[in-house]
Amino acid sequence: MPRILITGAAGFLGSHLCDRFIKEGFRVIGMDNLLTGSLDNIEHLFPLKEFEYYHHDVSKFVHVSGELDYILHFASPASPIDYLKMPIQTLKVGALGTHNLLGLALAKNARILVASTSEVYGDPLVHPQTEEYWGNVNPVGPRGVYDEAKRFLEAITMAYHNAHQVETRIIRIFNTYGPRMRVNDGRVLPAFFSQAIRGEGLTVFGDGSQTRSFCYVDDLVEGIYRLLMSDCSQPVNIGNPDEISIKEFGEEVLALVGNPDAKLTYKELPVDDPKVRRPDITKAREILGWEPKISRAEGLKRTYEYFKEVVKTD
Ligand code: UDP
């Protein structure tokens, strides 16, 4: 049985990855320091003998005893309000954490896949974004701590590949959603769902004309699995190219939840908020034979079932 280390295991994406790799017959070590993750997301795995949990901050030296075949580095604050609140931790986990895990991959002769982001494209001047685009990032703006940490993550990962022949994979993840997102993580989907369920105003930032493209978590996990098993060491975009404005997205959530007390309200647009975002997934299609299968209508329905359970209405 192959053995895989997943960092950020108690987070939204990390926990879904633990589930998937257990299902694929791997022994999984989940690592987290619970800065933004929650054990609720993985408590169902604790009884399994294939699953081990290490409480650890990967910004500090990472020790794993025994053999290790694969590493997935998914530890990081990932929502804009989180990385605004935790700018130093965000920089450290992207930079020092990635360095530690690449060192571990080298020592164990393990293949490593690191989570990068569409944020490396910043407020993009090329649309849709292809992997060849270098981006438009403000290094000293509020998002700089995340964007530059992830750009450093890509650079050091490529350096370990070139200098030490470590088998590396880099995924650029676009907006992803689904069950286990934190209700209060500040991102648009948990915000809109919880506000719609409680009958509050949906906080549309700016005039809501900015666009995003939302990928359902199961599609993303399939893309990650395929990329890990591929031989592609160049960055690959994984996301759903179905683009929508934030205002229209709010209207879709309102229609789905159907709470007559909820409506759109408008708030100031945050600094450096990207105006457009849509992945060009030609490369994923060609190299991985991957494309998203779950429509936004279906994904939102499934996600609504989750938020109905976890949003407190009193
Ligand atoms: N947004 C919004 N209302 C909210 C939260 C976010 O209108 O309560 C907007 C935000 O300004 C951005 C988009 O929704 O344009 C997506 O924001 P999110 O924080 O989910 O992720 P981002 O794609 O900006 O990293």
Coordinates of C-alpha atoms and ligand atoms in Angstrom, one line a residue:
M1 CA 0.0 0.0 0.0
P2 CA 1.5 3.4 -1.0
R3 CA 1.9 5.9 1.8
I4 CA 1.0 9.6 1.3
L5 CA 1.4 12.7 3.5
I6 CA -1.3 15.3 3.1
T7 CA -0.7 18.7 4.8
G8 CA -3.7 20.8 5.6
A9 CA -5.5 17.6 6.1
A10 CA -8.2 19.1 8.4
G11 CA -9.0 21.8 5.9
F12 CA -11.7 21.9 3.2
L13 CA -9.6 20.5 0.3
G14 CA -7.2 18.5 2.5
S15 CA -10.0 16.5 4.1
H16 CA -11.6 15.6 0.8
L17 CA -8.1 14.5 -0.4
C18 CA -7.7 12.3 2.6
D19 CA -11.1 10.6 1.8
R20 CA -10.1 10.1 -1.8
F21 CA -6.7 8.6 -1.2
I22 CA -8.1 6.3 1.5
K23 CA -10.6 5.2 -1.1
E24 CA -7.8 4.6 -3.6
G25 CA -6.1 2.2 -1.1
F26 CA -3.4 4.5 0.2
R27 CA -2.1 4.7 3.8
V28 CA -2.7 8.4 4.6
I29 CA -0.9 10.6 7.1
G30 CA -3.0 13.8 7.7
M31 CA -1.0 16.7 9.0
D32 CA -2.4 20.0 10.3
N33 CA -1.9 22.7 12.9
L34 CA -5.6 23.6 13.0
L35 CA -4.9 27.2 12.3
T36 CA -7.9 27.3 9.9
G37 CA -8.7 23.6 9.7
S38 CA -11.0 21.6 11.9
L39 CA -10.9 18.0 13.1
D40 CA -14.6 17.8 12.4
N41 CA -13.6 17.4 8.8
I42 CA -11.6 14.2 9.4
E43 CA -13.0 12.7 12.6
H44 CA -14.7 10.0 10.6
L45 CA -11.2 8.8 9.5
F46 CA -9.7 8.4 13.0
P47 CA -11.0 4.8 13.5
L48 CA -9.4 3.6 10.2
K49 CA -6.0 1.8 10.5
E50 CA -5.0 3.3 7.2
F51 CA -5.2 6.8 8.7
E52 CA -2.8 8.6 11.0
Y53 CA -3.0 12.2 12.2
Y54 CA 0.0 14.3 13.1
H55 CA -0.6 17.7 14.7
H56 CA 2.2 19.8 13.3
D57 CA 3.0 23.2 11.8
V58 CA 4.8 22.5 8.6
S59 CA 6.6 25.9 8.8
K60 CA 8.8 24.0 11.3
F61 CA 11.0 21.0 10.4
V62 CA 8.8 18.1 9.3
H63 CA 9.6 14.6 10.5
V64 CA 7.9 11.5 9.2
S65 CA 9.3 8.1 10.2
G66 CA 9.2 5.2 7.7
E67 CA 8.6 5.1 4.0
L68 CA 6.8 7.8 2.2
D69 CA 5.8 7.6 -1.5
Y70 CA 3.8 10.8 -2.0
I71 CA 3.3 14.3 -0.5
L72 CA 0.4 16.7 -1.1
H73 CA 1.1 20.1 0.3
F74 CA -2.2 21.8 0.9
A75 CA -1.6 23.6 4.2
S76 CA -2.2 27.4 4.0
P77 CA -4.8 29.9 5.0
A78 CA -6.7 30.3 1.7
S79 CA -9.4 32.9 2.0
P80 CA -8.7 36.6 1.7
I81 CA -9.9 37.4 5.2
D82 CA -7.8 34.6 6.7
Y83 CA -4.6 35.7 5.0
L84 CA -5.2 39.3 5.9
K85 CA -5.6 38.2 9.6
M86 CA -2.5 35.9 9.4
P87 CA -0.1 37.4 6.9
I88 CA 3.1 36.1 8.5
Q89 CA 1.8 32.5 8.9
T90 CA 0.6 32.6 5.3
L91 CA 4.0 33.7 4.0
K92 CA 5.7 31.1 6.2
V93 CA 3.6 28.1 5.2
G94 CA 4.0 28.9 1.5
A95 CA 7.7 29.6 1.8
L96 CA 9.3 27.7 4.8
G97 CA 6.6 25.0 4.8
T98 CA 7.1 24.3 1.1
H99 CA 10.9 24.2 1.6
N100 CA 10.5 21.7 4.5
L101 CA 8.3 19.4 2.5
L102 CA 10.5 19.5 -0.6
G103 CA 13.4 18.5 1.7
L104 CA 11.3 15.7 3.0
A105 CA 10.4 14.6 -0.5
L106 CA 14.1 14.6 -1.4
A107 CA 15.0 12.6 1.7
K108 CA 12.3 10.0 1.2
N109 CA 12.5 9.9 -2.6
A110 CA 8.8 10.8 -2.6
R111 CA 6.8 12.5 -5.4
I112 CA 5.3 15.9 -4.2
L113 CA 2.4 17.9 -5.5
V114 CA 2.1 21.4 -4.2
A115 CA -1.1 23.5 -4.1
S116 CA -0.6 26.8 -6.0
T117 CA -3.5 29.1 -7.0
S118 CA -5.1 31.3 -9.6
E119 CA -3.9 34.1 -7.4
V120 CA -0.4 33.8 -9.0
Y121 CA -2.1 35.6 -12.0
G122 CA -3.2 38.5 -9.6
D123 CA -5.6 40.9 -11.2
P124 CA -5.1 39.4 -14.6
L125 CA -4.5 41.3 -17.8
V126 CA -5.0 38.2 -19.9
H127 CA -8.3 36.4 -20.0
P128 CA -8.9 33.5 -19.7
Q129 CA -5.7 32.7 -17.9
T130 CA -3.3 30.2 -19.5
E131 CA -0.4 28.7 -17.6
E132 CA 1.9 30.7 -19.9
Y133 CA 0.6 34.0 -18.4
W134 CA 3.0 35.5 -15.8
G135 CA 0.4 37.5 -13.9
N136 CA -0.2 40.9 -12.5
V137 CA 0.5 40.8 -8.8
N138 CA 0.9 43.7 -6.3
P139 CA 3.5 42.4 -3.9
V140 CA 2.8 44.9 -1.2
G141 CA -1.0 44.9 -1.4
P142 CA -3.2 43.0 1.0
R143 CA -3.3 39.9 -1.2
G144 CA 0.5 40.0 -1.7
V145 CA 1.2 37.7 1.3
Y146 CA -0.7 34.9 -0.3
D147 CA 0.1 35.6 -3.9
E148 CA 3.8 36.0 -3.4
A149 CA 4.0 33.0 -1.0
K150 CA 2.5 30.8 -3.7
R151 CA 4.7 32.3 -6.4
F152 CA 7.7 31.4 -4.2
L153 CA 6.2 28.0 -3.7
E154 CA 6.2 27.4 -7.4
A155 CA 9.8 28.8 -7.8
I156 CA 11.3 26.6 -5.1
T157 CA 9.4 23.6 -6.3
M158 CA 10.8 24.0 -9.8
A159 CA 14.2 24.6 -8.3
Y160 CA 14.1 21.3 -6.3
H161 CA 12.9 19.6 -9.5
N162 CA 15.8 21.0 -11.5
A163 CA 18.6 20.9 -8.9
H164 CA 17.7 17.7 -7.1
Q165 CA 15.5 15.9 -9.7
V166 CA 12.7 15.6 -7.1
E167 CA 9.5 14.5 -8.8
T168 CA 7.3 17.6 -8.5
R169 CA 3.8 18.6 -9.6
I170 CA 2.3 22.1 -9.4
I171 CA -1.5 22.6 -9.5
R172 CA -3.0 26.1 -9.9
I173 CA -6.3 25.9 -8.2
F174 CA -9.2 28.2 -9.2
N175 CA -12.2 29.0 -6.9
T176 CA -13.5 25.7 -5.5
Y177 CA -16.5 25.0 -3.4
G178 CA -18.4 22.3 -1.7
P179 CA -19.3 20.7 1.6
R180 CA -16.8 21.4 4.5
M181 CA -16.1 25.0 3.6
R182 CA -16.1 27.0 6.8
V183 CA -19.3 29.0 7.3
N184 CA -17.3 32.1 8.4
D185 CA -14.3 31.9 6.1
G186 CA -15.3 35.1 4.4
R187 CA -15.4 33.7 0.9
V188 CA -18.3 34.5 -1.3
L189 CA -20.0 31.2 -1.4
P190 CA -20.2 30.5 2.4
A191 CA -21.1 34.2 2.9
F192 CA -23.9 34.1 0.4
F193 CA -25.3 30.8 1.5
S194 CA -25.3 31.6 5.2
Q195 CA -26.8 35.1 4.6
A196 CA -29.5 33.6 2.3
I197 CA -30.4 30.9 4.8
R198 CA -30.6 33.5 7.7
G199 CA -32.6 35.9 5.6
E200 CA -30.0 38.6 5.7
G201 CA -28.6 40.8 3.0
L202 CA -26.1 39.1 0.7
T203 CA -22.9 41.2 0.8
V204 CA -22.0 41.8 -2.8
F205 CA -18.7 43.7 -2.9
G206 CA -18.5 46.5 -5.4
D207 CA -21.1 46.5 -8.1
G208 CA -20.8 42.7 -8.4
S209 CA -19.6 42.9 -12.0
Q210 CA -16.3 41.1 -11.1
T211 CA -16.3 37.5 -12.3
R212 CA -15.2 34.2 -10.9
S213 CA -15.5 30.5 -12.1
F214 CA -16.5 28.0 -9.5
C215 CA -15.4 24.4 -9.5
Y216 CA -17.1 21.7 -7.4
V217 CA -14.7 20.0 -5.0
D218 CA -15.1 16.4 -6.4
D219 CA -14.0 17.7 -9.9
L220 CA -11.0 19.4 -8.3
V221 CA -10.0 16.2 -6.4
E222 CA -10.2 14.2 -9.6
G223 CA -7.9 16.7 -11.3
I224 CA -5.4 16.5 -8.4
Y225 CA -5.4 12.7 -8.5
R226 CA -4.7 12.7 -12.2
L227 CA -2.0 15.4 -12.0
L228 CA -0.2 13.5 -9.2
M229 CA -0.2 10.3 -11.3
S230 CA 0.9 12.1 -14.5
D231 CA 4.5 12.9 -15.5
C232 CA 3.9 16.7 -15.8
S233 CA 6.2 18.9 -13.7
Q234 CA 5.0 22.2 -15.2
P235 CA 2.1 24.1 -13.5
V236 CA -1.4 23.0 -14.6
N237 CA -4.6 25.0 -14.1
I238 CA -7.5 23.1 -12.6
G239 CA -10.8 24.8 -12.3
N240 CA -14.2 25.2 -14.0
P241 CA -14.2 27.6 -16.9
D242 CA -17.9 28.4 -16.4
E243 CA -17.6 32.1 -15.5
I244 CA -20.2 34.2 -13.7
S245 CA -20.4 37.7 -12.2
I246 CA -20.7 37.9 -8.5
K247 CA -24.0 39.7 -8.7
E248 CA -25.5 36.9 -10.9
F249 CA -24.0 34.3 -8.5
G250 CA -25.8 36.0 -5.6
E251 CA -29.0 35.8 -7.6
E252 CA -28.5 32.1 -8.2
V253 CA -28.0 31.5 -4.5
L254 CA -31.1 33.6 -3.7
A255 CA -33.2 31.5 -6.2
L256 CA -31.9 28.2 -4.8
V257 CA -32.5 29.1 -1.1
G258 CA -35.8 30.9 -1.7
N259 CA -35.8 32.9 1.5
P260 CA -38.1 36.0 0.9
D261 CA -36.2 37.9 3.6
A262 CA -32.8 37.7 1.8
K263 CA -31.7 40.1 -0.9
L264 CA -28.6 41.6 -2.5
T265 CA -26.9 44.4 -0.6
Y266 CA -23.7 46.2 -1.7
K267 CA -20.5 46.8 0.2
E268 CA -17.2 48.4 -0.8
L269 CA -14.9 46.4 -3.1
P270 CA -11.8 45.2 -1.3
V271 CA -8.4 46.5 -2.5
D272 CA -6.8 44.6 -5.4
D273 CA -9.9 42.4 -5.8
P274 CA -9.3 40.7 -9.2
K275 CA -11.9 41.9 -11.8
V276 CA -12.0 38.7 -13.8
R277 CA -11.0 35.1 -13.3
R278 CA -11.4 32.1 -15.6
P279 CA -9.1 29.2 -16.2
D280 CA -8.0 28.1 -19.6
I281 CA -8.0 24.3 -19.0
T282 CA -6.7 23.3 -22.4
K283 CA -3.6 21.8 -20.8
A284 CA -5.5 19.8 -18.2
R285 CA -7.7 18.4 -21.0
E286 CA -4.8 17.5 -23.2
I287 CA -2.4 16.1 -20.6
L288 CA -4.7 14.7 -18.0
G289 CA -7.9 14.0 -20.0
W290 CA -9.6 16.0 -17.3
E291 CA -12.5 18.5 -17.4
P292 CA -15.1 19.3 -14.8
K293 CA -18.2 17.1 -14.8
I294 CA -20.4 18.8 -12.2
S295 CA -22.4 21.8 -13.3
R296 CA -22.8 24.8 -11.0
A297 CA -26.5 24.0 -10.7
E298 CA -25.8 20.5 -9.4
G299 CA -22.8 21.6 -7.3
L300 CA -24.7 24.4 -5.6
K301 CA -27.6 22.0 -4.8
R302 CA -25.2 19.6 -3.1
T303 CA -23.5 22.4 -1.2
Y304 CA -26.8 23.9 -0.1
E305 CA -27.6 20.6 1.6
Y306 CA -24.4 21.0 3.6
F307 CA -24.9 24.6 4.6
K308 CA -28.5 23.8 5.6
E309 CA -27.0 21.5 8.3
V310 CA -24.2 23.8 9.5
V311 CA -25.6 27.4 9.3
K312 CA -27.2 28.4 12.6
T313 CA -30.4 30.3 12.1
D314 CA -31.2 31.5 15.7
Ligands
UDP1 N1 -17.3 38.7 -2.5 C1 -18.5 39.3 -2.3 N2 -19.1 39.2 -1.1 C2 -18.6 38.5 0.0 C3 -17.3 37.8 -0.2 C4 -16.7 38.0 -1.5 O1 -19.0 40.0 -3.2 O2 -19.2 38.4 1.0 C5 -16.6 38.8 -3.8 C6 -15.1 39.3 -3.7 O3 -15.0 40.6 -3.7 C7 -14.6 38.6 -5.0 C8 -15.4 37.4 -5.2 O4 -16.6 37.6 -4.4 O5 -14.8 39.5 -6.1 C9 -14.8 36.1 -4.7 O6 -14.3 36.3 -3.4 P1 -13.7 35.2 -2.5 O7 -13.3 35.8 -1.2 O8 -14.6 34.0 -2.5 O9 -12.4 34.6 -3.3 P2 -11.3 35.3 -4.3 O10 -11.7 34.8 -5.6 O11 -11.4 36.8 -4.3 O12 -10.0 34.8 -3.8

